[in-house]
């Protein structure tokens, strides 16, 4: 079941739904679905590279802000969300790192303003076990994330940990 979050106070009336899937057997099909043209915004990403729902919500808020202010660095809101997850300013690198590939076995679906029908469709596309957001930590590939973000153990052990380091890097990369 998707967990829903209101994007207050910056985007009243907007809602983001997050669903985690593990033991995914069809990442190529999920990626193909993500590439389809649609008016709905749905992002599928590698869940093993997500530290927490907070990191995702920060990226979604930043992407929506960039869209509202005409400062998007990518062509679509979906790719802007993936780009906003990354500490890198390289768009291609960010999309490849956080996006899906044939080896991905854990998927996070991010849907903006999704109806129940859309949520059901997402569950029909991803062939895997639906699990709660609380399982993100057990799916986390900490070593890969730290290497990508150039984050050392000392920084990751500070208050807020790896999550704070990644959110801060994502927030300030455009400055």
PDB file of C-alpha atoms in Angstrom:
ATOM      1  CA  UNK A   1       0.000   0.000   0.000  1.00  0.00           C
ATOM      2  CA  UNK A   2       1.245   3.455  -0.835  1.00  0.00           C
ATOM      3  CA  UNK A   3       1.974   5.910   1.925  1.00  0.00           C
ATOM      4  CA  UNK A   4       0.776   9.428   1.122  1.00  0.00           C
ATOM      5  CA  UNK A   5       2.254  12.762   2.170  1.00  0.00           C
ATOM      6  CA  UNK A   6       0.846  16.264   1.760  1.00  0.00           C
ATOM      7  CA  UNK A   7       3.350  18.755   0.346  1.00  0.00           C
ATOM      8  CA  UNK A   8       2.491  21.560   2.758  1.00  0.00           C
ATOM      9  CA  UNK A   9       3.063  24.467   3.096  1.00  0.00           C
ATOM     10  CA  UNK A  10       4.806  25.073  -0.223  1.00  0.00           C
ATOM     11  CA  UNK A  11       2.389  23.142  -2.428  1.00  0.00           C
ATOM     12  CA  UNK A  12      -1.038  22.980  -0.763  1.00  0.00           C
ATOM     13  CA  UNK A  13      -3.339  20.423  -2.334  1.00  0.00           C
ATOM     14  CA  UNK A  14      -0.443  18.461  -3.838  1.00  0.00           C
ATOM     15  CA  UNK A  15       0.219  14.971  -2.584  1.00  0.00           C
ATOM     16  CA  UNK A  16       3.024  12.470  -3.087  1.00  0.00           C
ATOM     17  CA  UNK A  17       2.586   8.729  -2.696  1.00  0.00           C
ATOM     18  CA  UNK A  18       5.507   6.410  -2.017  1.00  0.00           C
ATOM     19  CA  UNK A  19       5.500   2.645  -2.540  1.00  0.00           C
ATOM     20  CA  UNK A  20       8.409   0.284  -1.928  1.00  0.00           C
ATOM     21  CA  UNK A  21       8.809  -3.036  -3.720  1.00  0.00           C
ATOM     22  CA  UNK A  22      11.475  -5.638  -3.010  1.00  0.00           C
ATOM     23  CA  UNK A  23      12.454  -8.813  -4.853  1.00  0.00           C
ATOM     24  CA  UNK A  24      11.486  -7.104  -8.115  1.00  0.00           C
ATOM     25  CA  UNK A  25      11.826  -9.403 -11.115  1.00  0.00           C
ATOM     26  CA  UNK A  26      11.015  -6.987 -13.966  1.00  0.00           C
ATOM     27  CA  UNK A  27      13.028  -3.739 -13.682  1.00  0.00           C
ATOM     28  CA  UNK A  28      13.261  -3.428 -17.493  1.00  0.00           C
ATOM     29  CA  UNK A  29       9.453  -3.472 -17.839  1.00  0.00           C
ATOM     30  CA  UNK A  30       9.105  -0.945 -15.021  1.00  0.00           C
ATOM     31  CA  UNK A  31      11.610   1.333 -16.740  1.00  0.00           C
ATOM     32  CA  UNK A  32       9.683   1.009 -20.011  1.00  0.00           C
ATOM     33  CA  UNK A  33       6.506   2.021 -18.169  1.00  0.00           C
ATOM     34  CA  UNK A  34       8.275   5.018 -16.665  1.00  0.00           C
ATOM     35  CA  UNK A  35       9.362   6.167 -20.127  1.00  0.00           C
ATOM     36  CA  UNK A  36       5.801   6.275 -21.482  1.00  0.00           C
ATOM     37  CA  UNK A  37       4.357   9.712 -22.086  1.00  0.00           C
ATOM     38  CA  UNK A  38       1.766  10.483 -19.446  1.00  0.00           C
ATOM     39  CA  UNK A  39       0.139  13.441 -17.778  1.00  0.00           C
ATOM     40  CA  UNK A  40       0.599  11.680 -14.442  1.00  0.00           C
ATOM     41  CA  UNK A  41       3.972  12.049 -12.782  1.00  0.00           C
ATOM     42  CA  UNK A  42       5.296   8.714 -11.617  1.00  0.00           C
ATOM     43  CA  UNK A  43       8.959   8.089 -10.934  1.00  0.00           C
ATOM     44  CA  UNK A  44      10.467   4.649 -10.456  1.00  0.00           C
ATOM     45  CA  UNK A  45      13.883   4.579  -8.824  1.00  0.00           C
ATOM     46  CA  UNK A  46      16.350   2.218  -7.209  1.00  0.00           C
ATOM     47  CA  UNK A  47      15.104   1.909  -3.612  1.00  0.00           C
ATOM     48  CA  UNK A  48      18.515   0.649  -2.447  1.00  0.00           C
ATOM     49  CA  UNK A  49      19.827   4.193  -2.947  1.00  0.00           C
ATOM     50  CA  UNK A  50      17.235   5.959  -0.774  1.00  0.00           C
ATOM     51  CA  UNK A  51      18.067   6.676   2.855  1.00  0.00           C
ATOM     52  CA  UNK A  52      14.572   7.722   3.938  1.00  0.00           C
ATOM     53  CA  UNK A  53      11.191   9.116   2.854  1.00  0.00           C
ATOM     54  CA  UNK A  54      12.427  12.529   4.026  1.00  0.00           C
ATOM     55  CA  UNK A  55      15.175  12.515   1.382  1.00  0.00           C
ATOM     56  CA  UNK A  56      12.558  11.762  -1.303  1.00  0.00           C
ATOM     57  CA  UNK A  57      10.146  14.429  -0.055  1.00  0.00           C
ATOM     58  CA  UNK A  58      12.949  17.020  -0.117  1.00  0.00           C
ATOM     59  CA  UNK A  59      13.761  16.078  -3.717  1.00  0.00           C
ATOM     60  CA  UNK A  60      10.087  16.234  -4.754  1.00  0.00           C
ATOM     61  CA  UNK A  61       9.669  19.653  -3.123  1.00  0.00           C
ATOM     62  CA  UNK A  62      12.827  20.936  -4.802  1.00  0.00           C
ATOM     63  CA  UNK A  63      11.719  19.617  -8.204  1.00  0.00           C
ATOM     64  CA  UNK A  64       8.267  21.200  -7.833  1.00  0.00           C
ATOM     65  CA  UNK A  65       9.867  24.484  -6.756  1.00  0.00           C
ATOM     66  CA  UNK A  66      12.205  24.413  -9.765  1.00  0.00           C
ATOM     67  CA  UNK A  67       9.206  23.774 -12.017  1.00  0.00           C
ATOM     68  CA  UNK A  68       7.163  26.583 -10.442  1.00  0.00           C
ATOM     69  CA  UNK A  69      10.023  29.067 -10.794  1.00  0.00           C
ATOM     70  CA  UNK A  70      11.011  27.992 -14.314  1.00  0.00           C
ATOM     71  CA  UNK A  71      14.412  26.751 -13.141  1.00  0.00           C
ATOM     72  CA  UNK A  72      14.204  23.070 -14.019  1.00  0.00           C
ATOM     73  CA  UNK A  73      17.515  21.640 -15.182  1.00  0.00           C
ATOM     74  CA  UNK A  74      15.865  18.633 -16.885  1.00  0.00           C
ATOM     75  CA  UNK A  75      13.042  18.272 -19.410  1.00  0.00           C
ATOM     76  CA  UNK A  76      10.369  16.634 -17.234  1.00  0.00           C
ATOM     77  CA  UNK A  77       9.240  16.775 -13.626  1.00  0.00           C
ATOM     78  CA  UNK A  78       9.956  13.048 -13.252  1.00  0.00           C
ATOM     79  CA  UNK A  79      13.593  13.444 -14.269  1.00  0.00           C
ATOM     80  CA  UNK A  80      13.871  16.607 -12.174  1.00  0.00           C
ATOM     81  CA  UNK A  81      12.895  14.540  -9.111  1.00  0.00           C
ATOM     82  CA  UNK A  82      15.628  11.986  -9.847  1.00  0.00           C
ATOM     83  CA  UNK A  83      18.125  14.785 -10.485  1.00  0.00           C
ATOM     84  CA  UNK A  84      17.131  16.438  -7.189  1.00  0.00           C
ATOM     85  CA  UNK A  85      17.916  13.216  -5.316  1.00  0.00           C
ATOM     86  CA  UNK A  86      21.545  13.377  -6.362  1.00  0.00           C
ATOM     87  CA  UNK A  87      24.401  15.423  -4.945  1.00  0.00           C
ATOM     88  CA  UNK A  88      25.881  15.507  -8.465  1.00  0.00           C
ATOM     89  CA  UNK A  89      25.336  18.390 -10.886  1.00  0.00           C
ATOM     90  CA  UNK A  90      25.748  15.979 -13.803  1.00  0.00           C
ATOM     91  CA  UNK A  91      22.214  15.223 -15.024  1.00  0.00           C
ATOM     92  CA  UNK A  92      23.061  12.053 -16.960  1.00  0.00           C
ATOM     93  CA  UNK A  93      25.058  10.646 -14.053  1.00  0.00           C
ATOM     94  CA  UNK A  94      22.223  11.439 -11.630  1.00  0.00           C
ATOM     95  CA  UNK A  95      19.583   9.747 -13.781  1.00  0.00           C
ATOM     96  CA  UNK A  96      21.734   6.653 -14.344  1.00  0.00           C
ATOM     97  CA  UNK A  97      22.624   6.350 -10.672  1.00  0.00           C
ATOM     98  CA  UNK A  98      19.141   6.720  -9.167  1.00  0.00           C
ATOM     99  CA  UNK A  99      17.159   5.301 -12.080  1.00  0.00           C
ATOM    100  CA  UNK A 100      16.426   1.671 -12.840  1.00  0.00           C
ATOM    101  CA  UNK A 101      18.687  -0.847 -14.527  1.00  0.00           C
ATOM    102  CA  UNK A 102      18.416  -4.614 -15.130  1.00  0.00           C
ATOM    103  CA  UNK A 103      20.174  -5.430 -11.826  1.00  0.00           C
ATOM    104  CA  UNK A 104      17.756  -3.494  -9.586  1.00  0.00           C
ATOM    105  CA  UNK A 105      15.768  -5.692  -7.213  1.00  0.00           C
ATOM    106  CA  UNK A 106      14.205  -2.975  -5.041  1.00  0.00           C
ATOM    107  CA  UNK A 107      12.044  -0.217  -6.528  1.00  0.00           C
ATOM    108  CA  UNK A 108      10.595   2.950  -5.025  1.00  0.00           C
ATOM    109  CA  UNK A 109       7.578   4.333  -6.877  1.00  0.00           C
ATOM    110  CA  UNK A 110       6.964   8.056  -6.400  1.00  0.00           C
ATOM    111  CA  UNK A 111       3.606   9.288  -7.676  1.00  0.00           C
ATOM    112  CA  UNK A 112       2.326  12.864  -7.569  1.00  0.00           C
ATOM    113  CA  UNK A 113      -1.392  13.422  -7.018  1.00  0.00           C
ATOM    114  CA  UNK A 114      -2.083   9.770  -7.842  1.00  0.00           C
ATOM    115  CA  UNK A 115      -5.598   8.357  -7.821  1.00  0.00           C
ATOM    116  CA  UNK A 116      -6.351   4.928  -6.369  1.00  0.00           C
ATOM    117  CA  UNK A 117      -6.541   3.694  -9.965  1.00  0.00           C
ATOM    118  CA  UNK A 118      -2.999   4.941 -10.619  1.00  0.00           C
ATOM    119  CA  UNK A 119      -1.754   3.287  -7.409  1.00  0.00           C
ATOM    120  CA  UNK A 120      -3.325   0.001  -8.502  1.00  0.00           C
ATOM    121  CA  UNK A 121      -1.716   0.379 -11.932  1.00  0.00           C
ATOM    122  CA  UNK A 122       1.711   0.892 -10.325  1.00  0.00           C
ATOM    123  CA  UNK A 123       1.264  -2.291  -8.304  1.00  0.00           C
ATOM    124  CA  UNK A 124       0.305  -4.190 -11.468  1.00  0.00           C
ATOM    125  CA  UNK A 125       3.410  -2.984 -13.317  1.00  0.00           C
ATOM    126  CA  UNK A 126       6.004  -3.810 -10.669  1.00  0.00           C
ATOM    127  CA  UNK A 127       6.398  -7.553 -10.161  1.00  0.00           C
ATOM    128  CA  UNK A 128       7.677  -7.688  -6.607  1.00  0.00           C
ATOM    129  CA  UNK A 129       6.717  -7.767  -2.973  1.00  0.00           C
ATOM    130  CA  UNK A 130       5.070  -4.585  -1.670  1.00  0.00           C
ATOM    131  CA  UNK A 131       6.584  -3.471   1.626  1.00  0.00           C
ATOM    132  CA  UNK A 132       6.396  -0.443   3.890  1.00  0.00           C
ATOM    133  CA  UNK A 133       8.672   2.572   3.903  1.00  0.00           C
ATOM    134  CA  UNK A 134      10.165   1.251   7.117  1.00  0.00           C
ATOM    135  CA  UNK A 135      11.986  -1.383   5.072  1.00  0.00           C
ATOM    136  CA  UNK A 136      14.008   1.197   3.119  1.00  0.00           C
ATOM    137  CA  UNK A 137      16.778   0.998   5.705  1.00  0.00           C
ATOM    138  CA  UNK A 138      17.146  -2.764   5.260  1.00  0.00           C
ATOM    139  CA  UNK A 139      17.333  -2.332   1.468  1.00  0.00           C
ATOM    140  CA  UNK A 140      19.910   0.489   1.646  1.00  0.00           C
ATOM    141  CA  UNK A 141      23.222   0.063  -0.186  1.00  0.00           C
ATOM    142  CA  UNK A 142      25.097   2.406   2.145  1.00  0.00           C
ATOM    143  CA  UNK A 143      28.542   1.803   0.630  1.00  0.00           C
ATOM    144  CA  UNK A 144      27.427   2.674  -2.923  1.00  0.00           C
ATOM    145  CA  UNK A 145      25.635   5.826  -1.777  1.00  0.00           C
ATOM    146  CA  UNK A 146      28.586   7.013   0.283  1.00  0.00           C
ATOM    147  CA  UNK A 147      30.947   6.459  -2.633  1.00  0.00           C
ATOM    148  CA  UNK A 148      28.639   8.313  -5.056  1.00  0.00           C
ATOM    149  CA  UNK A 149      28.165  11.235  -2.656  1.00  0.00           C
ATOM    150  CA  UNK A 150      31.843  11.276  -1.667  1.00  0.00           C
ATOM    151  CA  UNK A 151      30.752  11.025   1.946  1.00  0.00           C
ATOM    152  CA  UNK A 152      33.162   9.605   4.495  1.00  0.00           C
ATOM    153  CA  UNK A 153      32.339   7.615   7.632  1.00  0.00           C
ATOM    154  CA  UNK A 154      33.137  10.623   9.814  1.00  0.00           C
ATOM    155  CA  UNK A 155      30.536  12.791   8.060  1.00  0.00           C
ATOM    156  CA  UNK A 156      27.969   9.980   7.965  1.00  0.00           C
ATOM    157  CA  UNK A 157      28.333   9.523  11.729  1.00  0.00           C
ATOM    158  CA  UNK A 158      27.431  13.165  12.495  1.00  0.00           C
ATOM    159  CA  UNK A 159      23.922  13.977  13.784  1.00  0.00           C
ATOM    160  CA  UNK A 160      21.431  13.298  11.013  1.00  0.00           C
ATOM    161  CA  UNK A 161      23.822  10.796   9.487  1.00  0.00           C
ATOM    162  CA  UNK A 162      23.976   9.901   5.829  1.00  0.00           C
ATOM    163  CA  UNK A 163      20.428  11.170   5.255  1.00  0.00           C
ATOM    164  CA  UNK A 164      21.371  14.700   6.392  1.00  0.00           C
ATOM    165  CA  UNK A 165      24.544  14.669   4.289  1.00  0.00           C
ATOM    166  CA  UNK A 166      22.640  13.698   1.131  1.00  0.00           C
ATOM    167  CA  UNK A 167      19.754  16.118   1.697  1.00  0.00           C
ATOM    168  CA  UNK A 168      22.181  18.971   2.340  1.00  0.00           C
ATOM    169  CA  UNK A 169      24.211  18.186  -0.800  1.00  0.00           C
ATOM    170  CA  UNK A 170      21.056  18.004  -2.914  1.00  0.00           C
ATOM    171  CA  UNK A 171      19.769  21.283  -1.486  1.00  0.00           C
ATOM    172  CA  UNK A 172      22.893  23.317  -2.134  1.00  0.00           C
ATOM    173  CA  UNK A 173      24.174  21.886  -5.399  1.00  0.00           C
ATOM    174  CA  UNK A 174      22.554  24.616  -7.503  1.00  0.00           C
ATOM    175  CA  UNK A 175      24.040  27.448  -5.447  1.00  0.00           C
TER     176      UNK A 175
END
